[in-house]
Amino acid sequence: MRRFEYHEPATLEEASRLMGTLGQGAFLLAGGTDLFVEIRERLRSVAHLVNIKRVPGLDRVEWSDRDGLRFGALVTAGQLEASADVAARYPNLHAAMRALASIQVRNRATVIGNICRASPSADSIPPLVADGASIETFRPEGGRSIPLAEFFTGPGRSVLEPGEIAVAITVPPPAPGSRRAYLKHGRRKAMELATVGVAVSLDTADGICTGARIALGAVGPVVLRAPQAEAILTGSRLDAATIEAAARQAMQECTPISNVRSSADYRREMVGVLTRRAVTQAMEQAA
Amino acid sequence: MTKTLLELTVNGEDRSLAIEPYRSLLDVLREEAGLTGTKKGCDVGDCGACTVIVDGQPVNACLMLAVEAQGASVQTVEGLQPGPDELHPLQDAFMEHGASQCGFCTPGILIMAKHLLDQNPLPTDEEIRFGLSGNICRCTGYTKIFDAIRTAGRRMAAAKSQSVEA
Amino acid sequence: MTKQDFRIVGKSVKRQDVIEKVTGEGRYTGDYHLPGLLHGKIKRAEIAHARIKHIDVSKALAYPGVKAVLTHHDVPKVLHYGSPHPRSASCTKDQYILEDKVRFWGEGVAAVAAVSEEIADEALDLIEVEYEPLPAVLDIDAAQQPGAPLIHDVGPGGNLVIPPVHIERGDVEAGFAEADLILEGVFEGGRPVPTYMEPNVCVADWDGSGKLTFWTSTQTSFMVRGALAEVLDLPQNKVRVLVDHMGGGFGAKQDLFQHEFLCALLARQCRRPVKMEFTRKETFIAGRSRHPFRMWLKQGFRKDGTLTARDMKIVYESGAYGSHSPGVTNVGTASATSLYRCPNVRLDGRAVYTNTPIAGAYRGYGVVQTYFAIDIQIDEAAERLGIDPAQMRLLNAVREGDIAPSGHPIVGRGLEACISRGIEAFDWPGKRAAGRGDPANPAIRKGWGIGCEMHGSSAYPGIREQGNATVKMNEDGSVTLLTGAAGLGTGAHTALAQIVAEELGVTFESVSVVHGDTDVVPWDIGAFASHTTYLVGSAAKMAAADLRQRVLARAAERLQESPEHLAMVDGVITVQGKPGQTLTVAEAMGPSRGIPAEHLIANGTYMPTKSYSFAAHFVEVAVDTETGIIECRKVVPVHDVGRVIHPIAAQGQIEGGIQQGIGHTLTEDYIIDRSTGRSLNAGLVDYKMPLSMDMPDIDTIILEAAPDPGGPWGAKGVGEDPIIAIGPAIANAVHDAIGVRFHHYPITPEDVLNGLRQKQENA
Ligand code: FES
Ligand code: FES
């Protein structure tokens, strides 16, 4: 570990102000599970940590039929995993939480921290992108709500401005007939970073797919949607041939790279397999 | 750098420690609180050797600043024994089944297993495997660890039902 | 002695060291916090091959809290071994503590001691090093090119670590002429690392008399003492090495590491104790791996399956230093004379330097590579000849009287016993007759495979080992065993205590073990080569036998009987034919009128030759033909260990070895970028060991089929064996599932998909 100064502001105003005045070397701390690793491995040089855990009201998971799901910046992956509302209504998000690192890590890691790190392989992002989530922020001059799909600008980068703090995620309530799944590909069954992650969120009525959102993780600089594959599914009866065609299309819509975990070609191939399996699984779960 | 006064409960005992704010809970437990039972296998959350229970939740002590444990209740392997000459059923079962070889993973796994059994005394094999997925053991192949947890769970459940009947 | 006569041996008594492990009281090296302790850190090069032109430590030295900085200018210039087996063939003097040269990315170039770990770490950034890059040699092909840049100026020339090993028996050409089928193939293996859970750590403390006390996590404390003394120019009685509990080693903690010298030197310079603890990343970079290898293998077979000839050339990648390459090359090459009997063999083994991290000793020591290849090719031959793979192995298995790699005749028919028992326990014929599909999932193909191995208990003839034990009978009848054998976590100390109790005739509980202090315990060569039970166990048994005589002699005096008429069981001495007349050991040893109490000591020294343990592993795999992921679902390992001392500990060794072997075969590979020499996955997420959810069901079977007269009651080693057979068993099972042969490890999901595509194209 390296040394740093530690701050515990009591309000978002104070946190934001601190971030502004402390400048470059200041980082927000919520769960810390990624940040501490980066400090130890000298990937980030941190002069100040601003811990927002004393800020009230950020640790709740709320559900309502009208507004859907809302959770704050201090909500951990473990908290979401344990939420019956999430398990019942957002099975893709629930699956992503169960697949994230370990139980111990999930008890510390915040979901918003996982998102703000903007890693293309972060498990929490594909289901939330597929489900049309938005991120609410705090700024001294007034916060904003940003659709998650527009939040990321590249690996490790987002549209957050200096001093702007992500405070909550909102996810619209699922329409009746909604079908969801998240599948993660890794060499082991746990403690993996996704080589590929695929989340699907389908709307169905009378056996017809009325809307489809597919989000692909770890196969581009940011989590990607696959609009043409979605178009193939939309309006169909989700028969095997259509699912297969959509899966093939999704392979064309990703832009994977090769690294130590996998080659680009293999990742692309897995986008096909996982998309097909995720759509199939989503439909089976409903039945 | 100024030190902070950290007040917390460790294994039921109140402690106050003057610590630097950049120190992890793991380093503070091992170096300031004198509790070296909890191990450091990676210091980055990947191995589970540092697992402790903080306010009822198992966490990696290496991924938490000690200052974040202000006011918390922490349980480590040193707090497992019910009495000075008594072992926790898990400790007994680990000895009996040979679930500990080099023993470096053992404190973290015991803590994780205790949490698991406290929630669910008769876990299925799948639940045991899932529960330990953040704890690396490189010596045993896990088989004997699973056996020990099953045995301890059965004994704890039996003891509980006996005491309920009594 | 028949089995039922044993009172302690063969029983899974409670391991004495484990109570401390489950309570958290066991002291590991990193748990020592001495007053005034400083923390040491190493500055590591970020270049694979270079000369240091200039190194400036002035800023680091001036940094508040820094107490000392060492570079190659400040350390003794003594050429030393990486693997300090002092009298062995397996050493190459090719290392200095620090040098003006860098031979791999991550090698230490300077060391800092500071008042805290954080400050030491920060100070590393202030050390400025100017390098003159040298052309890097990053694989075995580049290393063997004529005119390749030389990594060392010692050694036999080229980038060879030692002169090539040649072994020839029979007439290979004649053997091939007799063959009906000749198979030829190239086999390769990646770079698995042992990944023990306790990162390397040591603490050094000097006293006023110039004596060094050194805690370190090592398997070979006397080697550490010897090497520290030699390089630091101290007599051995001025170096005391201590190791109590250690968090695994698996062979790799036999080397003398750079940080160990540096820690001692920093402590001497600062006149304060210094601790050096590797990060997990350093444990990869500066630790030791198995040797990556490439082997060309050609074997001839008769129609009936009999082997006629074997021709093999193997090249091991040693990395930047020699470490255990001499031993690995010798053992790994010689192992190809055996396992499956073959009258005509011609073997060539070599080890080459490259500018990559150091390969060292790791469980399975060269044999993993050899038998992976041989056992896959045997499987291919069985397939081509239409012979059942298990029967093919039974036909060719080495047996009683065959000449082992060590040059000795094999004792007993252990390998055949393992194969036969496995065929039955696994229901091999039934499994092979079943369908390969999985009704629950059309993407899955199942398959079954077998792999075999044999491994020596002891490093003979490469090293002439000596096992020592001292057994003391205290005046109250309690017994103390002093041993230099390290406690890696294998339960070796418990096995030794069992042997002493059994031989002496006392209860297991009355024996306690003192170990891990080179000033106190008898000299020991170290815990490696699966030899602790075999070698030190024999020495302990000899000492206990001697002590028993002396105890009985004293008791005889007390009882006014002749010692031949006395027996001692569970600490009670009885007189033949006089049932009423008994004496406890405590009574015999304690004072009585006119006779003071006595303290009896006996020593045992044993020089073994060699025994071989055997195993056959039967596995079931499931291959997802869409993702290429291979799941190992079930393993039935059958091991012959001669005589089992502690069944649960032996099973634990086997199951743990299988876990590592599955990893090596499917997921584990420490990857070095072949263009820069930088390591790409030095961490526990990207270096993928099988974890709790990945482990198959394992039904371990232990046989006492071929006891060896050289071990206590016939006991042989077990530590290394399990990691060897599992690899080819998995590769063969994968072939059974999908019809694709793999000649390398790890077999990645991409390999599987590519293999399936290739197969389709060929069809
Ligand atoms: S030391 Fe904390 S998880 Fe490894
Ligand atoms: S017993 Fe050694 S790591 Fe688990």
Tab-separated table of C-alpha atoms in Angstrom, chain B:
chain	number	residue	atom	x	y	z
B	1	MET	CA	0.693	11.577	8.999
B	2	THR	CA	-1.759	11.868	11.863
B	3	LYS	CA	-3.108	8.742	13.396
B	4	THR	CA	-6.760	8.082	14.004
B	5	LEU	CA	-8.166	6.460	17.088
B	6	LEU	CA	-9.966	3.323	16.017
B	7	GLU	CA	-12.462	1.875	18.448
B	8	LEU	CA	-13.952	-1.473	17.642
B	9	THR	CA	-14.834	-4.830	19.110
B	10	VAL	CA	-12.642	-7.733	18.162
B	11	ASN	CA	-13.832	-11.187	19.174
B	12	GLY	CA	-16.053	-9.606	21.781
B	13	GLU	CA	-13.322	-7.482	23.306
B	14	ASP	CA	-13.298	-3.678	23.070
B	15	ARG	CA	-10.137	-2.365	21.522
B	16	SER	CA	-8.853	1.120	20.825
B	17	LEU	CA	-5.939	1.418	18.492
B	18	ALA	CA	-4.107	4.413	17.118
B	19	ILE	CA	-3.745	3.752	13.435
B	20	GLU	CA	-2.756	5.412	10.199
B	21	PRO	CA	-5.801	5.863	7.985
B	22	TYR	CA	-4.202	4.184	4.994
B	23	ARG	CA	-3.732	0.856	6.762
B	24	SER	CA	-5.925	-2.077	5.894
B	25	LEU	CA	-7.996	-3.852	8.498
B	26	LEU	CA	-5.851	-6.909	7.812
B	27	ASP	CA	-2.573	-5.156	8.604
B	28	VAL	CA	-4.053	-3.564	11.699
B	29	LEU	CA	-5.402	-6.859	13.007
B	30	ARG	CA	-2.088	-8.597	12.382
B	31	GLU	CA	0.320	-5.892	13.394
B	32	GLU	CA	-1.475	-3.598	15.821
B	33	ALA	CA	-3.998	-5.915	17.442
B	34	GLY	CA	-1.568	-8.838	17.609
B	35	LEU	CA	-3.978	-11.199	15.907
B	36	THR	CA	-1.841	-12.970	13.350
B	37	GLY	CA	-4.233	-15.859	12.822
B	38	THR	CA	-5.772	-14.053	9.857
B	39	LYS	CA	-3.449	-14.491	6.891
B	40	LYS	CA	-2.358	-12.445	3.909
B	41	GLY	CA	-2.230	-14.541	0.783
B	42	CYS	CA	-2.612	-11.840	-1.857
B	43	ASP	CA	-3.604	-8.493	-0.318
B	44	VAL	CA	-5.912	-7.826	-3.267
B	45	GLY	CA	-9.105	-9.734	-2.502
B	46	ASP	CA	-8.376	-12.795	-4.607
B	47	CYS	CA	-7.618	-15.557	-2.102
B	48	GLY	CA	-9.852	-15.272	0.959
B	49	ALA	CA	-7.050	-16.045	3.445
B	50	CYS	CA	-7.870	-12.773	5.210
B	51	THR	CA	-11.588	-13.449	5.590
B	52	VAL	CA	-13.053	-12.017	8.792
B	53	ILE	CA	-16.590	-11.257	9.804
B	54	VAL	CA	-17.426	-7.575	10.167
B	55	ASP	CA	-20.842	-6.806	11.615
B	56	GLY	CA	-22.127	-10.197	10.619
B	57	GLN	CA	-20.773	-10.189	7.067
B	58	PRO	CA	-17.713	-12.069	5.822
B	59	VAL	CA	-15.317	-9.700	4.073
B	60	ASN	CA	-11.713	-9.616	2.882
B	61	ALA	CA	-9.847	-7.737	5.592
B	62	CYS	CA	-7.265	-6.727	2.980
B	63	LEU	CA	-9.896	-4.847	0.989
B	64	MET	CA	-11.088	-2.698	3.819
B	65	LEU	CA	-9.419	0.191	5.546
B	66	ALA	CA	-9.174	-0.232	9.265
B	67	VAL	CA	-10.801	3.194	9.739
B	68	GLU	CA	-13.871	1.826	8.008
B	69	ALA	CA	-14.287	-0.608	10.898
B	70	GLN	CA	-14.845	2.258	13.329
B	71	GLY	CA	-17.420	1.034	15.838
B	72	ALA	CA	-17.731	-2.337	14.155
B	73	SER	CA	-17.701	-5.792	15.609
B	74	VAL	CA	-15.030	-7.991	14.046
B	75	GLN	CA	-14.633	-11.710	14.386
B	76	THR	CA	-11.433	-13.530	13.497
B	77	VAL	CA	-10.288	-17.120	13.766
B	78	GLU	CA	-8.973	-16.387	17.250
B	79	GLY	CA	-12.553	-15.832	18.353
B	80	LEU	CA	-13.905	-19.155	17.128
B	81	GLN	CA	-13.267	-21.225	20.233
B	82	PRO	CA	-16.250	-21.218	22.577
B	83	GLY	CA	-13.950	-21.550	25.603
B	84	PRO	CA	-10.248	-21.768	26.344
B	85	ASP	CA	-10.170	-25.570	26.233
B	86	GLU	CA	-12.990	-26.047	23.820
B	87	LEU	CA	-12.954	-26.133	20.071
B	88	HIS	CA	-15.683	-24.997	17.715
B	89	PRO	CA	-17.241	-28.015	15.965
B	90	LEU	CA	-15.665	-26.790	12.736
B	91	GLN	CA	-12.214	-26.759	14.289
B	92	ASP	CA	-12.754	-30.274	15.543
B	93	ALA	CA	-14.015	-31.499	12.221
B	94	PHE	CA	-11.140	-29.858	10.341
B	95	MET	CA	-8.663	-31.774	12.499
B	96	GLU	CA	-10.530	-35.006	12.190
B	97	HIS	CA	-10.936	-34.908	8.423
B	98	GLY	CA	-7.494	-33.579	7.585
B	99	ALA	CA	-9.055	-30.432	6.125
B	100	SER	CA	-5.993	-28.398	6.953
B	101	GLN	CA	-2.631	-29.188	5.443
B	102	CYS	CA	-0.303	-26.203	5.374
B	103	GLY	CA	-3.057	-24.342	7.191
B	104	PHE	CA	-2.509	-20.998	5.526
B	105	CYS	CA	-6.002	-20.933	4.046
B	106	THR	CA	-7.547	-22.459	7.158
B	107	PRO	CA	-8.415	-19.359	9.222
B	108	GLY	CA	-10.212	-17.742	6.288
B	109	ILE	CA	-11.995	-20.931	5.357
B	110	LEU	CA	-13.065	-21.585	8.951
B	111	ILE	CA	-14.548	-18.110	9.196
B	112	MET	CA	-16.311	-18.476	5.875
B	113	ALA	CA	-17.600	-21.909	6.851
B	114	LYS	CA	-18.815	-20.632	10.189
B	115	HIS	CA	-20.779	-17.919	8.440
B	116	LEU	CA	-22.189	-20.481	6.053
B	117	LEU	CA	-23.270	-22.877	8.805
B	118	ASP	CA	-24.671	-20.090	10.958
B	119	GLN	CA	-26.973	-19.234	8.083
B	120	ASN	CA	-27.640	-22.769	6.988
B	121	PRO	CA	-26.532	-25.643	9.222
B	122	LEU	CA	-27.185	-28.337	6.648
B	123	PRO	CA	-25.921	-26.924	3.391
B	124	THR	CA	-25.970	-28.998	0.218
B	125	ASP	CA	-22.690	-29.816	-1.513
B	126	GLU	CA	-23.453	-27.126	-4.062
B	127	GLU	CA	-24.016	-24.571	-1.325
B	128	ILE	CA	-20.749	-25.470	0.374
B	129	ARG	CA	-18.843	-25.161	-2.883
B	130	PHE	CA	-20.517	-21.854	-3.685
B	131	GLY	CA	-19.886	-20.592	-0.170
B	132	LEU	CA	-16.156	-21.273	-0.440
B	133	SER	CA	-15.680	-19.988	-3.960
B	134	GLY	CA	-13.721	-16.974	-2.738
B	135	ASN	CA	-11.286	-19.009	-0.624
B	136	ILE	CA	-8.299	-20.596	-2.270
B	137	CYS	CA	-6.854	-23.754	-0.840
B	138	ARG	CA	-3.918	-25.059	-2.830
B	139	CYS	CA	-3.084	-28.091	-0.670
B	140	THR	CA	-6.142	-30.202	-0.080
B	141	GLY	CA	-8.119	-30.356	-3.300
B	142	TYR	CA	-11.021	-29.175	-1.087
B	143	THR	CA	-12.486	-32.661	-0.706
B	144	LYS	CA	-11.588	-32.954	2.959
B	145	ILE	CA	-12.736	-29.405	3.615
B	146	PHE	CA	-16.181	-30.208	2.227
B	147	ASP	CA	-16.283	-33.344	4.393
B	148	ALA	CA	-15.336	-31.396	7.507
B	149	ILE	CA	-17.960	-28.709	6.918
B	150	ARG	CA	-20.664	-31.321	6.389
B	151	THR	CA	-19.661	-33.120	9.574
B	152	ALA	CA	-19.557	-29.938	11.639
B	153	GLY	CA	-22.906	-28.822	10.233
B	154	ARG	CA	-24.532	-32.103	11.167
B	155	ARG	CA	-23.133	-31.958	14.687
B	156	MET	CA	-24.136	-28.343	15.171
B	157	ALA	CA	-27.645	-29.062	13.939
B	158	ALA	CA	-27.913	-32.091	16.229
B	159	ALA	CA	-26.657	-30.130	19.222
B	160	LYS	CA	-29.132	-27.383	18.463
B	161	SER	CA	-32.107	-29.699	18.185
B	162	GLN	CA	-31.057	-31.388	21.407
B	163	SER	CA	-30.877	-28.134	23.257
B	164	VAL	CA	-34.268	-27.157	21.833
B	165	GLU	CA	-35.763	-30.428	23.057
B	166	ALA	CA	-34.167	-30.067	26.472
